Coordinates of C-alpha atoms and ligand atoms in Angstrom, one line a residue:
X244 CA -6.1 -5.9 -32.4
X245 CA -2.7 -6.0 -31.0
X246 CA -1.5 -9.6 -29.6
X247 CA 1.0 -10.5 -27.2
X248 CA 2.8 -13.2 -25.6
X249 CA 2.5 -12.2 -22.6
X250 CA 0.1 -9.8 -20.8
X251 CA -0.2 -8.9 -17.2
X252 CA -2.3 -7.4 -15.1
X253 CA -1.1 -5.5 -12.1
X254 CA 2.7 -3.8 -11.5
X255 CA 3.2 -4.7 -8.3
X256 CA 6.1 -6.8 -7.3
X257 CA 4.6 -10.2 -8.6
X258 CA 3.2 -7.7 -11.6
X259 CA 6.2 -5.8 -13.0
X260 CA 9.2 -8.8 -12.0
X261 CA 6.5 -11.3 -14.2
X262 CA 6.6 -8.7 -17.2
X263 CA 10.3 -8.2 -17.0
X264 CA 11.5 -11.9 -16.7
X265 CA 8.9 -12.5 -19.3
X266 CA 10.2 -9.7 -21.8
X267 CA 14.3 -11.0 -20.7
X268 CA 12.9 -14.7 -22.4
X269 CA 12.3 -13.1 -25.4
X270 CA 8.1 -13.0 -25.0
X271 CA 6.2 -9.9 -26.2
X272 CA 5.2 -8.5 -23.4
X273 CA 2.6 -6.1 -21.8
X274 CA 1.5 -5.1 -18.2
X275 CA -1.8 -3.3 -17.6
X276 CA -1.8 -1.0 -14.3
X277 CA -5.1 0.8 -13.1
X278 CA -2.7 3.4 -11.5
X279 CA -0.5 5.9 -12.8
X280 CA 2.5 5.2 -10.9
X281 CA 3.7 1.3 -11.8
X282 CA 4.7 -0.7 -8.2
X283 CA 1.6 -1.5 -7.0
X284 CA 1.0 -1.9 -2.7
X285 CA 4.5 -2.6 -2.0
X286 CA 6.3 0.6 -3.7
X287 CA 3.4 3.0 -3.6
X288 CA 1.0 2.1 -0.2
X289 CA 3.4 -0.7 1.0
X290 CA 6.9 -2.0 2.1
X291 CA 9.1 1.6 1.0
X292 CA 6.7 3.9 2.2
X293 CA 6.9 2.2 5.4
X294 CA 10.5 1.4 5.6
X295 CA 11.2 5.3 5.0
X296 CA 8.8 6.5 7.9
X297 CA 10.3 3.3 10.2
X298 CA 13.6 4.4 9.8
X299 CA 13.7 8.6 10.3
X300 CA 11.1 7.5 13.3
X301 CA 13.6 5.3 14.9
X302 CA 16.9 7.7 14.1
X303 CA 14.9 10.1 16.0
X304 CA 13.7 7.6 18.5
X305 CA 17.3 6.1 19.1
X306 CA 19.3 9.9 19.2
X307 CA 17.0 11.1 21.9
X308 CA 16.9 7.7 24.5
X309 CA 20.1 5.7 23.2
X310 CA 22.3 8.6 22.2
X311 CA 23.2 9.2 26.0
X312 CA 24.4 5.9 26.9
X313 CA 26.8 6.0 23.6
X314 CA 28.4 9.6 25.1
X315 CA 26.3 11.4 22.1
X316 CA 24.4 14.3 23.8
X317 CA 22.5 16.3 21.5
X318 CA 20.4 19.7 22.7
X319 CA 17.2 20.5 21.5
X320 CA 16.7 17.9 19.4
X321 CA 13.5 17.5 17.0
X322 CA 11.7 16.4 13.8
X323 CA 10.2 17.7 10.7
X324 CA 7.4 15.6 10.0
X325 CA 6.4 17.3 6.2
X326 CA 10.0 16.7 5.6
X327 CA 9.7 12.9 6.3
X328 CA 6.8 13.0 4.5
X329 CA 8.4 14.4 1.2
X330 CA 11.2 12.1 2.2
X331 CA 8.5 8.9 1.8
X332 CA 7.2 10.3 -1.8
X333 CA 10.4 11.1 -3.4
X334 CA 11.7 7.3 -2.7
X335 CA 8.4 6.2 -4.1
X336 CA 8.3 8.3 -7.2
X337 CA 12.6 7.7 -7.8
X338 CA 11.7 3.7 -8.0
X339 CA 8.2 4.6 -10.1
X340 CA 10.8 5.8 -12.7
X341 CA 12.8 2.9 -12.0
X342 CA 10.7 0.7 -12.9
X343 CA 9.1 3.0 -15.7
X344 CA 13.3 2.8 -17.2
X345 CA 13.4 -1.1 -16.8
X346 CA 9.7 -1.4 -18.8
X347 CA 11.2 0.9 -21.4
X348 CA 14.6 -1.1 -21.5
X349 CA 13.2 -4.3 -21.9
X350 CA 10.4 -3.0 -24.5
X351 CA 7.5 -3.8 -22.5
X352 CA 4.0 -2.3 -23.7
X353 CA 2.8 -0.4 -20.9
X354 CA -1.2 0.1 -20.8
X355 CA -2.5 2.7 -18.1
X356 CA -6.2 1.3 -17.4
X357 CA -8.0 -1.4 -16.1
X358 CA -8.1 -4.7 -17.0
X359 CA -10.5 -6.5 -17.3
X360 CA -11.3 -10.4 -19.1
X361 CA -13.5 -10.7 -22.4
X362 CA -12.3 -14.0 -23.0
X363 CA -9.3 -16.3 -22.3
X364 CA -7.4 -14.9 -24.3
X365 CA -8.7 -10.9 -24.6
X366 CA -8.4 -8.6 -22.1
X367 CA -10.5 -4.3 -22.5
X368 CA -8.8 -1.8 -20.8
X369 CA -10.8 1.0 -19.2
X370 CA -9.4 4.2 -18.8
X371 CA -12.2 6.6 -17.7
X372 CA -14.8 6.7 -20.6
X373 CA -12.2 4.7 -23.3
X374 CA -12.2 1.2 -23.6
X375 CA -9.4 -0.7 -25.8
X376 CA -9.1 -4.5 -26.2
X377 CA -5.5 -6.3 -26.9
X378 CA -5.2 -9.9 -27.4
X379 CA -2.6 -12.2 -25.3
X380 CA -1.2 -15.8 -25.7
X381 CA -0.8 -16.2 -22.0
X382 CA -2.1 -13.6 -19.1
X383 CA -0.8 -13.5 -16.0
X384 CA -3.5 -12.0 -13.1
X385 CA -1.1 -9.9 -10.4
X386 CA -4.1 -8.2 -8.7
X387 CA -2.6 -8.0 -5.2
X388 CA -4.8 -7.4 -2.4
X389 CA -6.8 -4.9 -0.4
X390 CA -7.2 -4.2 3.3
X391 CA -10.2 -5.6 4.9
X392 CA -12.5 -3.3 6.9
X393 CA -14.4 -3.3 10.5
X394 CA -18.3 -3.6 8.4
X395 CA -19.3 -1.2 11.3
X396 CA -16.3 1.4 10.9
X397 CA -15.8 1.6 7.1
X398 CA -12.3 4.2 6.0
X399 CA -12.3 7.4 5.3
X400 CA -8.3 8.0 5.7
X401 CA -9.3 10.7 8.1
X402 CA -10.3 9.4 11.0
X403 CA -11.0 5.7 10.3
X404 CA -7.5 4.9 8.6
X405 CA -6.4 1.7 6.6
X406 CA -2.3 2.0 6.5
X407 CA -2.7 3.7 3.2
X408 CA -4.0 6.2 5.3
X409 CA -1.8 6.1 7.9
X410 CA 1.4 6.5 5.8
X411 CA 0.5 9.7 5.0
X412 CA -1.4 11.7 7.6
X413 CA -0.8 15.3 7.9
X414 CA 0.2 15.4 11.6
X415 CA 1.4 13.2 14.1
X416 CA -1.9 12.3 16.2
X417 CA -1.4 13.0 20.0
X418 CA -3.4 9.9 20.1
X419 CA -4.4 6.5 17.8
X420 CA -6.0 3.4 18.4
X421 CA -4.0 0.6 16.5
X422 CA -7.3 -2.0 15.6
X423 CA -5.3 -5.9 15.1
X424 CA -1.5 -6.0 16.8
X425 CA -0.5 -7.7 13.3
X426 CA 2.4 -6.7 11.1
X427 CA 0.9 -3.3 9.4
X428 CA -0.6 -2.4 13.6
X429 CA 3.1 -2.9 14.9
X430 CA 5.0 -1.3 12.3
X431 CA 3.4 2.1 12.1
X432 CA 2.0 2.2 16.1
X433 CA 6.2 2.0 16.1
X434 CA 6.5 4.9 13.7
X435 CA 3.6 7.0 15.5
X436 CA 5.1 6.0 18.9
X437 CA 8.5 7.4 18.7
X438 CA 7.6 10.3 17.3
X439 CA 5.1 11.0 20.5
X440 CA 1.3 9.6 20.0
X441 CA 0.0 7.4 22.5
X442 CA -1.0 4.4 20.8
X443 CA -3.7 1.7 22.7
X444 CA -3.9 -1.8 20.5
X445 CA -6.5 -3.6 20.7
X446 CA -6.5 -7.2 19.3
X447 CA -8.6 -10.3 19.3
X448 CA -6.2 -12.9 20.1
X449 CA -4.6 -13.1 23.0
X450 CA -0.9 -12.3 21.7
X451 CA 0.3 -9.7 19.2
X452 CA 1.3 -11.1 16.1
X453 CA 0.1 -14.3 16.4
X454 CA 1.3 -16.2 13.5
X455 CA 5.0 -16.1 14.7
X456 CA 6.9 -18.4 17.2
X457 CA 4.8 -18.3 20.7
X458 CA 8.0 -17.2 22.8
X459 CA 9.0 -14.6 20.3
X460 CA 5.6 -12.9 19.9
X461 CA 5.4 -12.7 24.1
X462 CA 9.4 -11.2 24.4
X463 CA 8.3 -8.9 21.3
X464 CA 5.4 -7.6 23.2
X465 CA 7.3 -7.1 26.2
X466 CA 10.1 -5.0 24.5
X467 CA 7.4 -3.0 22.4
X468 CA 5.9 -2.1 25.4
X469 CA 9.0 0.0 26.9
X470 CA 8.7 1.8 23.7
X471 CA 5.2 2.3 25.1
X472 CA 2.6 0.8 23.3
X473 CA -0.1 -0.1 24.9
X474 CA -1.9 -3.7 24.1
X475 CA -5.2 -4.8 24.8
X476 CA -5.7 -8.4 24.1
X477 CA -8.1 -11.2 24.1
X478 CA -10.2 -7.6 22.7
X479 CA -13.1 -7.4 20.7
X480 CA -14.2 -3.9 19.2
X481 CA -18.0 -3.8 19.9
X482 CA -19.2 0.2 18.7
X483 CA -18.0 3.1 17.7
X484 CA -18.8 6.9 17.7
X485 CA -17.4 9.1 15.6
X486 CA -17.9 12.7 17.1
X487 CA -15.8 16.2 16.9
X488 CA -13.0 15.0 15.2
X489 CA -12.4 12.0 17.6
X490 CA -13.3 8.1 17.7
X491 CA -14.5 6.3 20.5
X492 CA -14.6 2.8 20.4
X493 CA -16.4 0.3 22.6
X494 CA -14.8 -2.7 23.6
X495 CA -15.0 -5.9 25.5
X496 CA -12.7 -8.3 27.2
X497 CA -13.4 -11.7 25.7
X498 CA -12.3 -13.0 28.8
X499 CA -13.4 -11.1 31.9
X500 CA -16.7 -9.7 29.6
X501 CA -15.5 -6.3 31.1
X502 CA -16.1 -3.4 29.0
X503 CA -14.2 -0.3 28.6
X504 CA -14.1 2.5 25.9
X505 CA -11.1 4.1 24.2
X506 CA -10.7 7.7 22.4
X507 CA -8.7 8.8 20.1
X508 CA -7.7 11.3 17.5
X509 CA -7.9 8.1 14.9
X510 CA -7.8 4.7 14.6
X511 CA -5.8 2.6 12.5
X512 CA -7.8 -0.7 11.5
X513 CA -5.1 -3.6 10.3
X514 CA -7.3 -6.8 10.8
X515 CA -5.4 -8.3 7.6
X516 CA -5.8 -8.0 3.9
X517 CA -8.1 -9.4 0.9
X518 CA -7.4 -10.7 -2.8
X519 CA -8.1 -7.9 -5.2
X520 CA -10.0 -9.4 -8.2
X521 CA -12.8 -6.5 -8.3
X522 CA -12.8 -5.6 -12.0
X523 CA -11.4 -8.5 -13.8
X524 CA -14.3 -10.0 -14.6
X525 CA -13.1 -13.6 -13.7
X526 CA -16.8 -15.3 -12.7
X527 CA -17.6 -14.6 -16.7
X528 CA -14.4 -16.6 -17.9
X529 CA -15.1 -19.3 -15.5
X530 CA -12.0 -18.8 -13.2
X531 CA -12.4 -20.9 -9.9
X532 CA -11.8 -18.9 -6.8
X533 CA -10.9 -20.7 -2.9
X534 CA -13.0 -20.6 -0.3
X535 CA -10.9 -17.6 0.9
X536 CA -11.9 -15.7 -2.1
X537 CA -8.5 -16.1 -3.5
X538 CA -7.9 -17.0 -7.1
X539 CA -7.1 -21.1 -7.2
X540 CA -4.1 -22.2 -9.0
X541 CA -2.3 -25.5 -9.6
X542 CA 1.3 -25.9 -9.0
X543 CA 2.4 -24.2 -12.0
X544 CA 0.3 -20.8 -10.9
X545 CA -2.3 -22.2 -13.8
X546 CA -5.7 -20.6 -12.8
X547 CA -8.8 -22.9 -14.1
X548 CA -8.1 -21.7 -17.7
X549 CA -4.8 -22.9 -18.7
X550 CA -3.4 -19.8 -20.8
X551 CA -4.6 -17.5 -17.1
X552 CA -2.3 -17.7 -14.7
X553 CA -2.3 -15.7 -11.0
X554 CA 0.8 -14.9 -8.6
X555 CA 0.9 -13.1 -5.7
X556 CA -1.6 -11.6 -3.0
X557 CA -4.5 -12.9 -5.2
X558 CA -3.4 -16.2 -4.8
X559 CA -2.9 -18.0 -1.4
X560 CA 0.2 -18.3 0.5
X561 CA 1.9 -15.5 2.8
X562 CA 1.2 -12.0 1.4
X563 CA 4.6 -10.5 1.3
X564 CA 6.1 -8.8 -1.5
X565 CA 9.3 -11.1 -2.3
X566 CA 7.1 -13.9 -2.3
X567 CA 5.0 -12.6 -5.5
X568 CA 8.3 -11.7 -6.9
X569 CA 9.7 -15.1 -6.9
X570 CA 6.0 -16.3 -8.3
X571 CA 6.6 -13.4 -10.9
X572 CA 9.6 -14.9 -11.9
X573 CA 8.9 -18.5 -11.8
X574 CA 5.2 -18.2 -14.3
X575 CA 7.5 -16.0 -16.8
X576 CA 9.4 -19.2 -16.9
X577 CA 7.0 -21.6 -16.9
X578 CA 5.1 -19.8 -19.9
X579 CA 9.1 -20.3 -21.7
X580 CA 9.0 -23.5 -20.9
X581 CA 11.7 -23.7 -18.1
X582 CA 10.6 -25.4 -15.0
X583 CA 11.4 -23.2 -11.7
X584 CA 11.2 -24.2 -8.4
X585 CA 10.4 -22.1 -5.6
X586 CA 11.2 -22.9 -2.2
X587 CA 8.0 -21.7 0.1
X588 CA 9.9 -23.1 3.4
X589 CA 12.7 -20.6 3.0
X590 CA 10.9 -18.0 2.5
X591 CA 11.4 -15.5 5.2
X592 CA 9.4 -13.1 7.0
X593 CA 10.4 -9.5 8.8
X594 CA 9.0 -7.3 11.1
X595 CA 10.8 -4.3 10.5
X596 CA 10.5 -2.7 14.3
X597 CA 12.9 -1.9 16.7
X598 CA 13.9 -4.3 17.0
X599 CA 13.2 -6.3 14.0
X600 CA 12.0 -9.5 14.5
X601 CA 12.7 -12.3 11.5
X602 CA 11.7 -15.6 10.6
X603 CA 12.5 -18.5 8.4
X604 CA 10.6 -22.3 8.4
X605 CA 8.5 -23.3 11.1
X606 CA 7.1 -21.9 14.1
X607 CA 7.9 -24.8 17.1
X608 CA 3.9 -25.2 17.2
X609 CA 3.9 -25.5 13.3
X610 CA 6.6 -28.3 14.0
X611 CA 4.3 -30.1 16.6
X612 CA 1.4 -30.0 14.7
X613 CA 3.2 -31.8 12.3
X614 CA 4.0 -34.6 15.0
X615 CA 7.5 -33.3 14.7
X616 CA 10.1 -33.6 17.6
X617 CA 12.0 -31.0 18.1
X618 CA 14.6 -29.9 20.3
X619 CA 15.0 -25.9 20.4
X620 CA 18.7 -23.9 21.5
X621 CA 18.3 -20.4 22.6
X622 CA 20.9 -17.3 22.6
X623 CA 20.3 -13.9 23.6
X624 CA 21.7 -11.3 22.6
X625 CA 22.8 -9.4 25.8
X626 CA 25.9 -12.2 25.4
X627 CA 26.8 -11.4 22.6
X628 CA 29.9 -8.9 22.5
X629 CA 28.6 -6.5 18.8
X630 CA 25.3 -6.4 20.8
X631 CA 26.5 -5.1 23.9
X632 CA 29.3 -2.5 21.9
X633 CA 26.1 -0.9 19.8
X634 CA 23.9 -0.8 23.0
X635 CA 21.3 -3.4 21.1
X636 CA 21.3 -6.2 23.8
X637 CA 17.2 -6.8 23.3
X638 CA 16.0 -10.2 21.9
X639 CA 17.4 -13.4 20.9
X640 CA 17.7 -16.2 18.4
X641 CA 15.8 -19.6 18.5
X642 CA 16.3 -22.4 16.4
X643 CA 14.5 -25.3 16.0
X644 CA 15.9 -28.9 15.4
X645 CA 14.5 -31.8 14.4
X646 CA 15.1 -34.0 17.6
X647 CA 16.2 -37.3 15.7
X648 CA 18.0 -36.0 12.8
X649 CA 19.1 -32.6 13.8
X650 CA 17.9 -31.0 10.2
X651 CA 17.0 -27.2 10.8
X652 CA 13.3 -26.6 11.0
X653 CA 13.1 -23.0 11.2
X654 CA 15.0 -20.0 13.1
X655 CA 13.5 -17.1 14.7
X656 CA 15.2 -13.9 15.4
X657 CA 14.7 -11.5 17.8
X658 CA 17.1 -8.3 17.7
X659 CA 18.7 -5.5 15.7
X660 CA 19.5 -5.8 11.6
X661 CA 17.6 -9.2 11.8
X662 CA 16.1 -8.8 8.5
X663 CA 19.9 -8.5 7.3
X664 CA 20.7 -11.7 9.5
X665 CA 17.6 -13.8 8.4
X666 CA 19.0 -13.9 4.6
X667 CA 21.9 -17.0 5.8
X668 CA 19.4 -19.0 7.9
X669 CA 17.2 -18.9 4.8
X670 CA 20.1 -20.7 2.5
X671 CA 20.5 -23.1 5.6
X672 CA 17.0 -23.9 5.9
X673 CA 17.1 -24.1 1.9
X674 CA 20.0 -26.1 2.1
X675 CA 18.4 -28.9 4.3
X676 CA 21.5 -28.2 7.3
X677 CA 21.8 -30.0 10.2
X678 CA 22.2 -27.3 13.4
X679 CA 25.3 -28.9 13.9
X680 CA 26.2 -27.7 10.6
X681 CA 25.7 -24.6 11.3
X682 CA 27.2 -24.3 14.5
X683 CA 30.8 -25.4 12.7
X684 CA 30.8 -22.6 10.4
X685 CA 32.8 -19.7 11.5
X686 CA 30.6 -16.8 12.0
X687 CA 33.0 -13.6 11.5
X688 CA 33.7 -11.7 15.3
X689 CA 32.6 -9.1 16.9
X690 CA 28.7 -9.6 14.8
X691 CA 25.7 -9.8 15.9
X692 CA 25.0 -13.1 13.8
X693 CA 27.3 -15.1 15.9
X694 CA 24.6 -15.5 18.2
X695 CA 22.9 -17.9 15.3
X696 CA 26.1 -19.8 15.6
X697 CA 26.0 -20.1 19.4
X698 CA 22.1 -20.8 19.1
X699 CA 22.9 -23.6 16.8
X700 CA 25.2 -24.7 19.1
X701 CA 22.8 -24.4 22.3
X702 CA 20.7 -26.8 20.4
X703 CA 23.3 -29.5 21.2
X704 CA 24.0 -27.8 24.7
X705 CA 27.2 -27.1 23.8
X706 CA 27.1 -22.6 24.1
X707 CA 30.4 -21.0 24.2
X708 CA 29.3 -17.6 26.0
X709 CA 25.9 -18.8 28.0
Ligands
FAD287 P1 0.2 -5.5 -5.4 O1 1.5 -5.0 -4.9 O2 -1.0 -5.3 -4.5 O3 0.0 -4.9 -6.8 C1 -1.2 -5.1 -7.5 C2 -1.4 -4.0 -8.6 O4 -2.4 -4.4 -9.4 C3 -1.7 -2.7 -8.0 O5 -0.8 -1.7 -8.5 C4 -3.2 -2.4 -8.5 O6 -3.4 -1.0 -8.8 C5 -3.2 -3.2 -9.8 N1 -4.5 -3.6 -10.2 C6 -5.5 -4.2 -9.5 N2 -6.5 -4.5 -10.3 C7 -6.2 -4.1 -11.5 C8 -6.9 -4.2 -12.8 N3 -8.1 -4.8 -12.9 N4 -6.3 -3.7 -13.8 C9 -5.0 -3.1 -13.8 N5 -4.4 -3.0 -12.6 C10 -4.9 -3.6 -11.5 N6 5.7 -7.2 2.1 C11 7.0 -7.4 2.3 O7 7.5 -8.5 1.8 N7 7.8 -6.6 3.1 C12 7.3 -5.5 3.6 O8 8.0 -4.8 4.3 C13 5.9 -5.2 3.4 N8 5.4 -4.1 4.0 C14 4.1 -3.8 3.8 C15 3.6 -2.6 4.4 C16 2.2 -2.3 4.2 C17 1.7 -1.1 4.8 C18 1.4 -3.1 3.3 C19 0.0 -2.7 3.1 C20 1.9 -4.2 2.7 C21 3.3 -4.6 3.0 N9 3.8 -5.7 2.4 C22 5.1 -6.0 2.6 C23 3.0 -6.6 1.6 C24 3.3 -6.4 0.1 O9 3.1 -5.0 -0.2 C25 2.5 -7.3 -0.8 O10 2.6 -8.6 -0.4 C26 2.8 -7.1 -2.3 O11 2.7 -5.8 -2.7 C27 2.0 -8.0 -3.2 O12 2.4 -7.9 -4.5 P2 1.4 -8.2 -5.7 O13 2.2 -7.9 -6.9 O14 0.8 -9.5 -5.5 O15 0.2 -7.1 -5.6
NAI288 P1 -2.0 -9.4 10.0 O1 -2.7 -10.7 9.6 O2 -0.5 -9.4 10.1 O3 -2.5 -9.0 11.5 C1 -3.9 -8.8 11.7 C2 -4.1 -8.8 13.2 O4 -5.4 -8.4 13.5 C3 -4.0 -10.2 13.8 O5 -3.2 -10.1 15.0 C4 -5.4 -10.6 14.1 O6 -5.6 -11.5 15.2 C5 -6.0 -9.2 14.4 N1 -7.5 -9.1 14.2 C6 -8.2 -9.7 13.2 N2 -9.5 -9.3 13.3 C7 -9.6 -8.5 14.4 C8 -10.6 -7.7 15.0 N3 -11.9 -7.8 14.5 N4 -10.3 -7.0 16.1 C9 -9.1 -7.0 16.6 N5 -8.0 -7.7 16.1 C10 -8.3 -8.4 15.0 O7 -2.6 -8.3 9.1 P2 -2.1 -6.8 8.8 O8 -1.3 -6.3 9.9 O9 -3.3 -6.1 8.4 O10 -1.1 -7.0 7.5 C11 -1.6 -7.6 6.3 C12 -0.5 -8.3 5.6 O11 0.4 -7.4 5.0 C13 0.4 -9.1 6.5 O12 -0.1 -10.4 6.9 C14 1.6 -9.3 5.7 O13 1.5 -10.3 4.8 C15 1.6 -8.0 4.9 N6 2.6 -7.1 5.5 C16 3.9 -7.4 5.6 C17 4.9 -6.6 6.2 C18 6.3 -7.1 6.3 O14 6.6 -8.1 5.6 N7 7.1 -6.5 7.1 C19 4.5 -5.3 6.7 C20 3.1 -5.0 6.6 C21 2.2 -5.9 6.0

């Protein structure tokens, strides 16, 4: 039976960056993928597929209501949607080979089947009727996740669509119903919206996206809204009939008990997402799971059997795809010997809309709850002079001081190219700065990130241009 170092299961981004930082130590290394094309949620279902369709949406979207204002005037224009669709696959199946060239370059054994545990140390691989069984030293679990259903309105990716789905319907619907106003609901109502379907959210909170910054998630629904999506919060989806080709969904206002119905062509339900450990056989190895149904690890990503280790989606934390990669990176290390550290503070977050909206650290609530004073500065981007030449005057930055010591306790952006801008307040959060710090450094002029600078410096009242 063949024995490695190093096997792991899953190629996702935690998956296939664990096997290659694992194979660069010198560690015989394999990865096991269920799939045919490596990548997992993030290159195949995930953040590319989704990033392609965001941005030939919003080229499209921009040229036909910014173009004007700009002096571009364009006549009869329109899109292709098969041709943003072929557009979506051939960036997936260019970085399959990519990573395909970097397993062969750094001879990593690549199985195609599913994994599943015999024993601590043995892992069968099914591929339909075959079953193999390799041996490994140390395994490394890189699962992902799943979406989670309605239990009353399960997916068929016709009608009832999870965002695997949605990335790759045949037509632009006339009209959807966007189930959950949470990352996945914003991003793709956003692509279906500027290409021309109505879209009507319904969500059970009472704001849309309601882990971010209060005051960012209210001016983000305000600005969506001129884009024209529709939100119906504090909403709770009661029924649904499926009939002719259309969904109708009953729902109720959890405040006023009113009830009102909504039709569409589809639905896209995005309520949030679920470890993905089906298959892997971890009850018979003894692995301990969380409450949450995620797979519990200690510090150093050990699962209850030392040699297993688990990264990414499956394990708890934010479920974003740099975040398993930096896990990826760290167990290869760990199972070397090295000791990395991973800074979860600076990790940032991006909603990749127009415009995006990014994050780094702590929400101002988060910072309360932590008995935390704060003191908050403020700058919008209609004063700021790159802004207003590129006609993207929406939004703002927020940071958030500690009130006594002035450290930086997280910064929020609101605006265009703020998952570009997010990447510096991430090495200032990292790097423990002061906002004063950060409002001495010279920012370069005309950009759009010298409204961090002059939001750094609101936090000591001192603004320049507001
Ligand atoms: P995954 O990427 O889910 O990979 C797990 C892999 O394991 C899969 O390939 C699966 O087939 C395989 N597998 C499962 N079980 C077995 C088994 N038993 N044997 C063999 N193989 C198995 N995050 C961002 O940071 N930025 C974004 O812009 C972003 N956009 C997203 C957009 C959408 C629509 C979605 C759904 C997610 C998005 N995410 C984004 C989240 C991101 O995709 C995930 O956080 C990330 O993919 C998690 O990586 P992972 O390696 O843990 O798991
Ligand atoms: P989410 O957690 O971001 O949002 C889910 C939303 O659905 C929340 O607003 C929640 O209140 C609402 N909700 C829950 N149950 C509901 C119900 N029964 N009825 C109505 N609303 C309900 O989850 P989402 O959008 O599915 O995304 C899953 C994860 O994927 C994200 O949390 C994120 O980690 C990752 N992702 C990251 C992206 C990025 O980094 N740009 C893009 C897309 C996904």
């Amino acid at each position: 039976m063949e024995e490695f170092d190093v096997v792991v299961i899953g190629s996702g981004p935690g998956g296939y960056v664990a096997a290659i930082r694992a194979a660069q130590l010198g560690l015989k290394t394999a990865c096991i993928e269920k799939d045919a094309p490596l990548g997992g949620t993030c290159l195949n279902v995930g953040c590319i597929p989704s990033k392609t369709l965001l941005h030939a949406s919003e080229e499209y979207w921009k040229f036909r209501t910014k173009g004007q204002e700009l002096g571009l005037l364009f006549q009869g224009i329109s899109f292709d949607w098969s041709i943003m669709q072929k557009k979506r696959s051939s960036v997936i199946s260019g970085f399959n080979q990519g990573i395909d060239w970097l397993f062969k370059k750094n001879k990593i054994t690549r199985f195609l089947g599913t994994g599943s545990l015999v024993s601590p140390q043995e892992i069968a691989i099914r591929k339909g009727e075959e079953t193999s069984t390799i041996r490994a030293k140390n395994i490394i679990l890189a699962t992902g996740s799943e979406p989670i259903p309605l239990p009353f309105l399960p997916f068929d990716e016709k009608i009832v669509l999870s965002s695997t789905g949605a990335l790759a319907l045949e037509h632009v619907p006339k009209t959807l119903i966007v189930i959950g106003a949470g990352v996945i609901g914003v991003e793709l109502g956003s692509v279906y919206a500027r290409l021309g379907s109505k879209v009507q959210f319904i969500e059970f909170l009472d704001r849309i996206c309601p882990t971010m910054d209060e005051m960012v998630s209210r001016e983000f629904e305000v600005i969506l809204q001129t884009l024209g999506l529709q939100f119906a919060l504090s909403s709770k989806v009661t029924g649904a009939t499926i009939a002719e080709g259309n969904i109708q969904l009953d729902v109720e206002d959890q405040k006023s008990k009113e009830k009102r119905t909504y039709a569409a062509e589809a639905v896209l339900v995005c309520i949030g997402r679920r470890p993905f450990a089906k298959g892997l056989n971890l009850e018979k190895v003894g692995i301990a799971m969380t409450p949450k149904g995620q797979v519990a690890v200690d510090n150093l990503f050990r699962t209850s059997k030392p040699n297993i280790y688990a990264i990414g989606d499956l394990i708890d934390g934010p479920m974003l795809a740099h975040k398993a990669s930096e896990e990826g990176v760290a167990v290869a290390e760990i199972i070397a010997g090295h000791q990395p550290v991973i800074d979860y503070v600076a990790i940032p977050n991006v909603i990749y809309t127009s415009p995006e909206v990014a994050a780094v650290g702590m929400t101002e609530a988060e910072a309360k709850n932590f008995n935390l004073k704060v003191k908050t500065g403020i700058f919008y981007f209609k004063a700021n002079s790159r802004a207003r030449c590129i006609g993207e005057e929406e939004g703002f930055v927020k940071i958030i001081a500690h009130a006594d010591t002035d450290r930086l306790l997280g910064i929020h952006i609101v605006g265009c190219h703020a998952s570009e801008m997010i990447a510096s307040c991430a090495v200032a959060i990292h790097k423990k700065m002061t906002a004063l710090e950060l409002a001495n450094l010279a920012f370069a002029h005309p950009t759009l990130s010298e409204a961090i600078k002059e939001a750094a410096l609101a936090v000591h009242k001192r603004t320049i241009h507001s």
